[in-house]
mmCIF file of C-alpha atoms in Angstrom:
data_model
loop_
_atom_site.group_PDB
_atom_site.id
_atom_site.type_symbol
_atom_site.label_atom_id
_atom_site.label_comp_id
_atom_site.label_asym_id
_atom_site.label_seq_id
_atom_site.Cartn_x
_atom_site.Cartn_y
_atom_site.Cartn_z
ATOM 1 C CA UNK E 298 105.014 96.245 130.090
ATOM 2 C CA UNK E 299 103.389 96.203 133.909
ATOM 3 C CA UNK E 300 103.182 93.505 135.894
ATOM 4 C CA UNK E 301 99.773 93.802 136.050
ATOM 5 C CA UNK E 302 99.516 93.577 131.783
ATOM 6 C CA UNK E 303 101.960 90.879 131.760
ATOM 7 C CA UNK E 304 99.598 88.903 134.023
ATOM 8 C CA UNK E 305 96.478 89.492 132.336
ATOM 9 C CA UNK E 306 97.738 88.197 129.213
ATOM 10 C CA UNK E 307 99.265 84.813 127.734
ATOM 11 C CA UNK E 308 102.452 84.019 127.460
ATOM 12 C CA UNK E 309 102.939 81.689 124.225
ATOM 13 C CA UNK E 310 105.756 78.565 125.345
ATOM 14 C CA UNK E 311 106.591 77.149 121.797
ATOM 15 C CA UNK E 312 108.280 72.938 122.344
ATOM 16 C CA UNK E 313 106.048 73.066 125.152
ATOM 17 C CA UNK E 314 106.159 69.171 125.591
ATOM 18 C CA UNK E 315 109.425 68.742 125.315
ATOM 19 C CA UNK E 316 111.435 65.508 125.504
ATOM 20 C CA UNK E 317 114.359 65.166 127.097
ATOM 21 C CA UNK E 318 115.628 68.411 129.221
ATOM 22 C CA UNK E 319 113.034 70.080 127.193
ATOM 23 C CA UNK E 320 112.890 73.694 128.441
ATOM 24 C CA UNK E 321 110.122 74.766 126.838
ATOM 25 C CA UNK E 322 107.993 72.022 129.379
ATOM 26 C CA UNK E 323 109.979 73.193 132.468
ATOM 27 C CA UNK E 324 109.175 76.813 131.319
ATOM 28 C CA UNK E 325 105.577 76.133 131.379
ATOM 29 C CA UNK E 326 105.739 75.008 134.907
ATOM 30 C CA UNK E 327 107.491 77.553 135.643
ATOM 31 C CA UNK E 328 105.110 80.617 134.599
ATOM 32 C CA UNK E 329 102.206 78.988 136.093
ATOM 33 C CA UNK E 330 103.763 79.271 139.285
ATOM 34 C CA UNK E 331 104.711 82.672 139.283
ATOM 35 C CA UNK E 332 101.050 83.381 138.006
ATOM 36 C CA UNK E 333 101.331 83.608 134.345
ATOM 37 C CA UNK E 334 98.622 81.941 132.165
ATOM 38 C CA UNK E 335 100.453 80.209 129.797
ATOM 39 C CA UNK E 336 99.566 79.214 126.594
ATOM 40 C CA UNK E 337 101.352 75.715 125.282
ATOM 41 C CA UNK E 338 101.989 75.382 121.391
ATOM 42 C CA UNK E 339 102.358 71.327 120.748
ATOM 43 C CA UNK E 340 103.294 69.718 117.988
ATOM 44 C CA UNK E 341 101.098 67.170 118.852
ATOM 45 C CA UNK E 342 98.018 65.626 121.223
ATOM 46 C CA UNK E 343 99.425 63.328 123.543
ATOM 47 C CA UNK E 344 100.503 62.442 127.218
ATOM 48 C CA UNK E 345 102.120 65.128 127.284
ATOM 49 C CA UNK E 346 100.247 68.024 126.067
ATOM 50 C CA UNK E 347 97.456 66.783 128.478
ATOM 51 C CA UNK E 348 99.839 66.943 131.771
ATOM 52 C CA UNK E 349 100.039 70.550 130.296
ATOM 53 C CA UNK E 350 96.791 71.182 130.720
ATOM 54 C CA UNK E 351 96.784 69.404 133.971
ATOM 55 C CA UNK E 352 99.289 72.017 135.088
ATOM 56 C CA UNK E 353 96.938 74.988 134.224
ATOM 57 C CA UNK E 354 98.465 75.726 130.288
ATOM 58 C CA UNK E 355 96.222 76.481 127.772
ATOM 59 C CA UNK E 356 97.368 73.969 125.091
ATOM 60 C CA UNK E 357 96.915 74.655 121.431
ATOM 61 C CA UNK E 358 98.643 72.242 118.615
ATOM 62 C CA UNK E 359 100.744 73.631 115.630
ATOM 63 C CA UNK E 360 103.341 73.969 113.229
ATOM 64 C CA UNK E 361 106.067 76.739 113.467
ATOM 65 C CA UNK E 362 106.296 76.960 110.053
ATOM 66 C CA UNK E 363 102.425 76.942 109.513
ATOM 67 C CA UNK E 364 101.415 80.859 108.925
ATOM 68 C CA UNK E 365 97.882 80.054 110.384
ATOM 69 C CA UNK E 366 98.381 78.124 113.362
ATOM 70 C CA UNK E 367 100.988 80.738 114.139
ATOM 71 C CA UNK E 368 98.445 83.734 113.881
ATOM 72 C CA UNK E 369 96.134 81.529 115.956
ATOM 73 C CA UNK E 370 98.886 80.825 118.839
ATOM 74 C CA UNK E 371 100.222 84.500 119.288
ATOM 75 C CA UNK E 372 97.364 86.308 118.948
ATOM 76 C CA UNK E 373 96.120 87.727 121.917
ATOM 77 C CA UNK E 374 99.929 86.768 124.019
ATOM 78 C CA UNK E 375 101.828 89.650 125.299
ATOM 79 C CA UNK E 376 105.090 87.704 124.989
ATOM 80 C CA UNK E 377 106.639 84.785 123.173
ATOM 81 C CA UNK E 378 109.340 82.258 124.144
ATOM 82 C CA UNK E 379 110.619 81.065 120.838
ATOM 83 C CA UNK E 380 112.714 77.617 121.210
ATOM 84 C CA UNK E 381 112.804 74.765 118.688
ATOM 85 C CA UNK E 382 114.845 71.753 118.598
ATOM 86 C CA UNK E 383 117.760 71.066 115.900
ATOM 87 C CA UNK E 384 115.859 71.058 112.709
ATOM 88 C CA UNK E 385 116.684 71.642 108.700
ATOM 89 C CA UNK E 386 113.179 74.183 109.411
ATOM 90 C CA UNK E 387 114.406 76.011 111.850
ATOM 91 C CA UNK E 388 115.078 79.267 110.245
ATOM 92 C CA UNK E 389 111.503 79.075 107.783
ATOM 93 C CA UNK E 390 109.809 78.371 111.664
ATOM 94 C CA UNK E 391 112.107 81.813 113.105
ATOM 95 C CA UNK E 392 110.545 83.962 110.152
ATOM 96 C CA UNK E 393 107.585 82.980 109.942
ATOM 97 C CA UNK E 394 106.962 83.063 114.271
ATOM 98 C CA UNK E 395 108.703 86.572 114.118
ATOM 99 C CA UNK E 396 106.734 87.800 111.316
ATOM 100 C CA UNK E 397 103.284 87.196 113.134
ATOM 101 C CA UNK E 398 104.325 87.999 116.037
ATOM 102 C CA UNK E 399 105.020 91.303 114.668
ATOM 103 C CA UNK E 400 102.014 91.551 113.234
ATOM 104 C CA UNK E 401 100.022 91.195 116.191
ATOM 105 C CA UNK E 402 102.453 93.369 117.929
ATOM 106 C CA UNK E 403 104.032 91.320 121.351
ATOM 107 C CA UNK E 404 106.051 93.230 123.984
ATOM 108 C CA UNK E 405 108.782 91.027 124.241
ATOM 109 C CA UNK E 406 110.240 87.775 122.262
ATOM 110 C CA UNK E 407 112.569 85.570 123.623
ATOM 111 C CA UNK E 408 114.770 83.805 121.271
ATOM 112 C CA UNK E 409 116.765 80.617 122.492
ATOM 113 C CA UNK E 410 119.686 80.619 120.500
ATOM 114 C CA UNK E 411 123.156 78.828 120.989
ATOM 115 C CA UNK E 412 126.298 80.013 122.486
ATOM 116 C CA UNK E 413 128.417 79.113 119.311
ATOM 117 C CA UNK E 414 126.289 82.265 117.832
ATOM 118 C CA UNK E 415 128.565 84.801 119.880
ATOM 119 C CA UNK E 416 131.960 83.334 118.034
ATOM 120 C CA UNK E 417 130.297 83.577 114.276
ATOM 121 C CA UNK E 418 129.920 86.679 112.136
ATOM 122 C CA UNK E 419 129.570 87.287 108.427
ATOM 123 C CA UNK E 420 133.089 85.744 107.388
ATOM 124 C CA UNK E 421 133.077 83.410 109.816
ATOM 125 C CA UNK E 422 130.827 79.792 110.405
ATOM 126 C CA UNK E 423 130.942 76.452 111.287
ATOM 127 C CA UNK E 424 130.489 73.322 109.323
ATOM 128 C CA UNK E 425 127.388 72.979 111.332
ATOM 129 C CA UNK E 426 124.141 73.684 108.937
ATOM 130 C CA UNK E 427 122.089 74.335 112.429
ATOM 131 C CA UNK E 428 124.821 77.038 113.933
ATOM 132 C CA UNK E 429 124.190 78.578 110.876
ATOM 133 C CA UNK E 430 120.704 78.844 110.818
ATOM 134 C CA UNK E 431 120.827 79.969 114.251
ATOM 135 C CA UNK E 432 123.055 82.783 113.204
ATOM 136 C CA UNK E 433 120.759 83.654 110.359
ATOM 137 C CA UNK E 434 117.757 83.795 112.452
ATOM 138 C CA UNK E 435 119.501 86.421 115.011
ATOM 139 C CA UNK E 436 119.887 88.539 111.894
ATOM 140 C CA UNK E 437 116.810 88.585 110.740
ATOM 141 C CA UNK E 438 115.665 89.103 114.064
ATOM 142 C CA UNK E 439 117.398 92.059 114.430
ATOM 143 C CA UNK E 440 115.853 93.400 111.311
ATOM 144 C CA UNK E 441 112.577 92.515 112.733
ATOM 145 C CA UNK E 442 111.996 95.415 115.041
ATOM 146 C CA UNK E 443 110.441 93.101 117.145
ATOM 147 C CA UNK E 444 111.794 93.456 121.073
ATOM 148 C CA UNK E 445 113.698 90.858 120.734
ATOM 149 C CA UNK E 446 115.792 89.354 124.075
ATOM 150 C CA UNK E 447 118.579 86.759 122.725
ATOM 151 C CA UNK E 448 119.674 83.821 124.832
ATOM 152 C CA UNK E 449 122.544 81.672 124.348
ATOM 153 C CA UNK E 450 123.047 78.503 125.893
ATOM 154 C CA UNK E 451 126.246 76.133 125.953
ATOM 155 C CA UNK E 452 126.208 72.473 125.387
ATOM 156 C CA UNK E 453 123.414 70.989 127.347
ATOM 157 C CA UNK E 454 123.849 68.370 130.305
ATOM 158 C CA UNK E 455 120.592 66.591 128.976
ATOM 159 C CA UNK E 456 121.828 65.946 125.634
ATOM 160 C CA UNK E 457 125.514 64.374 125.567
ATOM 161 C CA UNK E 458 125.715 63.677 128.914
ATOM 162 C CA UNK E 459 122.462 62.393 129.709
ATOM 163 C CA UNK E 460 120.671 61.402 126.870
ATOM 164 C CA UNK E 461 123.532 60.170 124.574
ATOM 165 C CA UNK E 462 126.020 58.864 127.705
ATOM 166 C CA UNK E 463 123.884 56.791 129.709
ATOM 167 C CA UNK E 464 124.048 53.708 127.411
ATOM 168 C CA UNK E 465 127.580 53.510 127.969
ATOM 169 C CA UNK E 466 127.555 54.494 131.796
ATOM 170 C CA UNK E 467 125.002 51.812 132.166
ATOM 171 C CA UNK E 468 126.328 48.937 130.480
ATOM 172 C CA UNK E 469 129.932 49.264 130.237
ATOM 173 C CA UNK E 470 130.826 52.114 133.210
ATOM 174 C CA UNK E 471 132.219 54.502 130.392
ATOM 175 C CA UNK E 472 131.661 57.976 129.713
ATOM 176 C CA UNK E 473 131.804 57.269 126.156
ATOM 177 C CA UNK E 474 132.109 60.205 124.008
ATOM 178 C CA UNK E 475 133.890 61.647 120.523
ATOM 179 C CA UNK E 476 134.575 64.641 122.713
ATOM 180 C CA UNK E 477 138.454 64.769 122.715
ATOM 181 C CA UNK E 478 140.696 66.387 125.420
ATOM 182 C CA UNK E 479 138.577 70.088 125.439
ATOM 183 C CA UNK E 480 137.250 71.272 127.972
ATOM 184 C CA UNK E 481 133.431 71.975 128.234
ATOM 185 C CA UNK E 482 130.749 73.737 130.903
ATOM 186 C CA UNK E 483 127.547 72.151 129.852
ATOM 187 C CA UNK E 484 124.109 73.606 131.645
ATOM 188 C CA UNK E 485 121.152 72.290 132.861
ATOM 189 C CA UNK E 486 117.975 72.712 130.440
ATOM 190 C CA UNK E 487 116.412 73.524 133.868
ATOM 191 C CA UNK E 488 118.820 76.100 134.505
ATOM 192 C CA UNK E 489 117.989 77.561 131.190
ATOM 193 C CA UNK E 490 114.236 77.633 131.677
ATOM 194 C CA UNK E 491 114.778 79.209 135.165
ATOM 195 C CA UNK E 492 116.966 82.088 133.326
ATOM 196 C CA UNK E 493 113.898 82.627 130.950
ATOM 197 C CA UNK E 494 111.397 82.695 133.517
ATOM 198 C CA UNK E 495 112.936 85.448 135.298
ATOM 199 C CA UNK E 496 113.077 87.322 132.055
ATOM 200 C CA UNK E 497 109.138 86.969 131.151
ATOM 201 C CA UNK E 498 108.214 87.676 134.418
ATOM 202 C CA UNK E 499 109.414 90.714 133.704
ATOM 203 C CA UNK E 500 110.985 91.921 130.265
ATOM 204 C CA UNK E 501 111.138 95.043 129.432
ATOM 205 C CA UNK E 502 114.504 95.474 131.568
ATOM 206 C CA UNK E 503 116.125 92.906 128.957
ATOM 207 C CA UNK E 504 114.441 93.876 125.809
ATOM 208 C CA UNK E 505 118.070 93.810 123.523
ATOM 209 C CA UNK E 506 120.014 91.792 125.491
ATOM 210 C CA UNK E 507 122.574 88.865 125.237
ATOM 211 C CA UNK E 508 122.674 86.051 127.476
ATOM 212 C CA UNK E 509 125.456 83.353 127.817
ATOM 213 C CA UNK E 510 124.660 80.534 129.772
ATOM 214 C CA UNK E 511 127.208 78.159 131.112
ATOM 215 C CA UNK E 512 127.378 75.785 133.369
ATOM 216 C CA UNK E 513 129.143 75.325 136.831
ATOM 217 C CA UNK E 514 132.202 74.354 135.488
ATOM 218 C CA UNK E 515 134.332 73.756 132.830
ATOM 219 C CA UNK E 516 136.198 71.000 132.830
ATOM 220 C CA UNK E 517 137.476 68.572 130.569
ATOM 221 C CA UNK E 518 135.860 64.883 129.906
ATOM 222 C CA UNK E 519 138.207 63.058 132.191
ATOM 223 C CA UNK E 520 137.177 65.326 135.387
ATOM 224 C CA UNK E 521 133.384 64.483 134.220
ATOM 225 C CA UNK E 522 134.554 60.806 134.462
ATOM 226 C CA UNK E 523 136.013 61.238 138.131
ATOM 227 C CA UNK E 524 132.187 63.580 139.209
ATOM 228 C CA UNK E 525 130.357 60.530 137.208
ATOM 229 C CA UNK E 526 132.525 57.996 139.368
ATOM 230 C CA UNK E 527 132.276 59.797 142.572
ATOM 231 C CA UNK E 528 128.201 60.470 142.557
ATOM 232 C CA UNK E 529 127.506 56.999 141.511
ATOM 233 C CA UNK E 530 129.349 55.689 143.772
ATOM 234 C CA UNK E 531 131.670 53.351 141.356
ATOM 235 C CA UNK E 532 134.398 53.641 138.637
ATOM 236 C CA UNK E 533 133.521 55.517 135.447
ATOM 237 C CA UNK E 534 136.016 55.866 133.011
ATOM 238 C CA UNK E 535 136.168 58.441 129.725
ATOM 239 C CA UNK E 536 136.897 56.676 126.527
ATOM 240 C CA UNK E 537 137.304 59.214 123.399
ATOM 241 C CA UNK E 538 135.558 56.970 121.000
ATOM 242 C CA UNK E 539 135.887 57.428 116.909
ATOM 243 C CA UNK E 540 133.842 60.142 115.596
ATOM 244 C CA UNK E 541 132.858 58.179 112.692
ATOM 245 C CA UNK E 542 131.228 54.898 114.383
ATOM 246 C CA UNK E 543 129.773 57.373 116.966
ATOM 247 C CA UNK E 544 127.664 59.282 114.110
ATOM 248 C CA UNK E 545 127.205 56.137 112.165
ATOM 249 C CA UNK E 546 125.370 55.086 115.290
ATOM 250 C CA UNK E 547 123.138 57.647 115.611
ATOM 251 C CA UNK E 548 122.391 57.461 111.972
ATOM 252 C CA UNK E 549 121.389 53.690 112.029
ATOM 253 C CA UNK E 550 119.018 54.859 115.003
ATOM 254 C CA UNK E 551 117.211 56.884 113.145
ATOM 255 C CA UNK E 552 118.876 60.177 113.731
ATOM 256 C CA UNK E 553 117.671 63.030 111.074
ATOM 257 C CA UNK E 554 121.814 63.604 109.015
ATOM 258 C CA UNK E 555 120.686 67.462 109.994
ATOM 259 C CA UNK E 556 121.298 66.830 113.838
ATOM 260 C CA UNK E 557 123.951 64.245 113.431
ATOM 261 C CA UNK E 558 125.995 66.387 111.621
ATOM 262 C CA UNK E 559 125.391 69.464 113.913
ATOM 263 C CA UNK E 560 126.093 66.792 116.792
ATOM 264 C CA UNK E 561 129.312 65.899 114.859
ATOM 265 C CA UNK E 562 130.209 69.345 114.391
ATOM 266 C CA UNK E 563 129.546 70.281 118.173
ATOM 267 C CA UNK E 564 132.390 67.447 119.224
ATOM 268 C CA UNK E 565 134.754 68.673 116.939
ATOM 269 C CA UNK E 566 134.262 72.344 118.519
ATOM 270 C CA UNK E 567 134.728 71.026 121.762
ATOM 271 C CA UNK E 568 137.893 69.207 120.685
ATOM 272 C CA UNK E 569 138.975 72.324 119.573
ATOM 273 C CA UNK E 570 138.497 74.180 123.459
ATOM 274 C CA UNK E 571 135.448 76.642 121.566
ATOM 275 C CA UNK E 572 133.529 75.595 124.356
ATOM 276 C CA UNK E 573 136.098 76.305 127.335
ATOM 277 C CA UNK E 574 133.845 79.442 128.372
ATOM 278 C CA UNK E 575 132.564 81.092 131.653
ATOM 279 C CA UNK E 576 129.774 83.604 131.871
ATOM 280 C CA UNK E 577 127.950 84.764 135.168
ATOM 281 C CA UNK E 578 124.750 85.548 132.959
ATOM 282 C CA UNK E 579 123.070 83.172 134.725
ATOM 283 C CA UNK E 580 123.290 84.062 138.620
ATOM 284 C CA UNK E 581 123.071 87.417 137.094
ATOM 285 C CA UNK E 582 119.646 86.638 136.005
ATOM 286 C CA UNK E 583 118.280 83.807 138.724
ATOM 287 C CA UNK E 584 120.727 84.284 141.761
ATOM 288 C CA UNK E 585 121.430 81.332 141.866
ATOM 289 C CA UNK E 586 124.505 78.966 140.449
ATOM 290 C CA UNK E 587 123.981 76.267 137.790
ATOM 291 C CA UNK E 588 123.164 72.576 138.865
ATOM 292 C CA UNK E 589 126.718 71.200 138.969
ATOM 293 C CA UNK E 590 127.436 67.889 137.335
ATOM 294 C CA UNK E 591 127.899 65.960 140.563
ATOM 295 C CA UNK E 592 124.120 66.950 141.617
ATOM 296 C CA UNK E 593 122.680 66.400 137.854
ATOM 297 C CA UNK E 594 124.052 62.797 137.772
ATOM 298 C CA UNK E 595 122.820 62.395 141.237
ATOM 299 C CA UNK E 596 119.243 63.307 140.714
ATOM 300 C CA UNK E 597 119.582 61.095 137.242
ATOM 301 C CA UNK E 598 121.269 58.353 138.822
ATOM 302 C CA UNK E 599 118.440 55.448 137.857
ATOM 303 C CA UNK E 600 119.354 56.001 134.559
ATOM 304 C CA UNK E 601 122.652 56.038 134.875
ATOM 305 C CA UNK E 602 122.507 52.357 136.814
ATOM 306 C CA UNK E 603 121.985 48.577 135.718
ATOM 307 C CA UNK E 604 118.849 47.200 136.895
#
């Protein structure tokens, strides 16, 4: 694919809006500033979906699993970013993306996938239902034909240690987390969307390619206590709490059993050191190192303090 080609047409973002750390939203920005037209698949019409278009995306709403809205989002796009949140759909929405996107015959697809991926293989899972989807949908990727560029991200900053720690760094100055003694080197979703911009500004050099994303460290949850302390500027202490009341929690909030037992899963892993890895994938790609956790608390700090 040429620059110039690449330009001319789309680039679909699928979880365009995004919640928290959502890269699919930073992704978006991030095209439109290298010149891209993007076009923005939302689930739904919102706030957010119109900031989209505020931004210069072409916003269109739909279903990943919904054969028609996909032909009507990949049509016409030279390359699609395929991400999607934890989800008991996740593989029906892989298969049925990759299969239109064949059909209308894209030059590159980029598939977020998950780091655990690399340590699973025919005879060997996790109790995770999601990992395993996420391994499934690699294979049938593969058997897709479709140029397929694979990326594999570790444990995200956003989620455990921003979204589901601040309550407890907050209230109680406690990095409270069923996360054991293991060590971990959790990214940025930032970081993430910065490695996949780089590869759909250009992709044909990375067309059947792995990439492992970790963080800038990895360090166990008692260091992450002592960067927590030191950025905010007051004590933070680690406290392993009970897997059981921690998932229970969740639950009670609403929390689809899919993602809290992938969640669940996850902490066990990390209890277990399966997420004690290194890669330089990502200044590889970008040239740049990951946000550290010092500098991600820092720039999240309001919601990290009382009122």
């Amino acid at each position: 694919m040429t620059a110039q080609s690449s330009h001319a047409s789309p680039i679909l973002v699928t979880g365009a809006a995004g919640a928290v750390g959502s890269i699919g939203r930073n992704l978006t920005e991030m095209l439109l500033a290298k010149g891209h037209k993007v076009r923005a698949l939302v689930r739904r019409e919102d706030e957010r979906a119109e900031n989209l278009r505020q931004l210069g995306a072409e916003v269109m709403q739909g279903d990943l699993t919904d054969l028609t809205a996909m032909h009507r989002a990949i049509e016409g796009c030279a390359s699609v970013y395929f991400g999607m949140s934890v989800s008991a759909d996740y593989l029906t929405a892989t298969v049925n993306t990759a299969a239109v996107a064949r059909h209308h015959g894209v030059e590159a697809f980029v598939n977020m996938s998950q780091m655990t991926v690399t340590q699973m293989s025919i005879t060997e899972s996790t109790d995770s239902p999601q990992h395993k989807l996420h391994w499934l949908a690699e294979q049938a990727l593969s058997w897709s034909g479709l140029p397929v560029v694979t990326v594999r991200p570790t444990v995200f900053l956003d989620g455990f240690f921003r979204l589901f720690a601040a309550p407890g760094v907050r209230d109680a100055d406690e990095l409270a987390l069923p996360m054991g003694g293991g060590k971990t080197s959790p990214i940025s979703a930032v970081d993430v969307a910065r490695a996949v911009s780089v590869i759909l500004d250009d992709p044909t050099p990375h067309i059947g390619q792995i990439y492992n994303l970790t963080g800038f460290e990895s360090a166990d949850l008692e260091h992450y206590a002592r960067v927590f302390s030191e950025a905010l500027g007051r004590t933070i202490r680690y406290r392993d709490v009970p897997l059981s009341g921690w998932s229970e929690k969740l639950l009670g909030a609403g929390v689809p059993a899919h993602v809290v037992k992938h969640l669940s899963v996850m902490t066990e892993l990390n209890k277990q050191g399966r997420y004690d890895r290194m890669t330089d994938d990502l200044f590889k790609l970008t040239g740049q190192k990951p946000i550290s956790m010092y500098d991600f608390v820092k720039l999240h700090a309001a919601e990290f303090t009382r009122a």
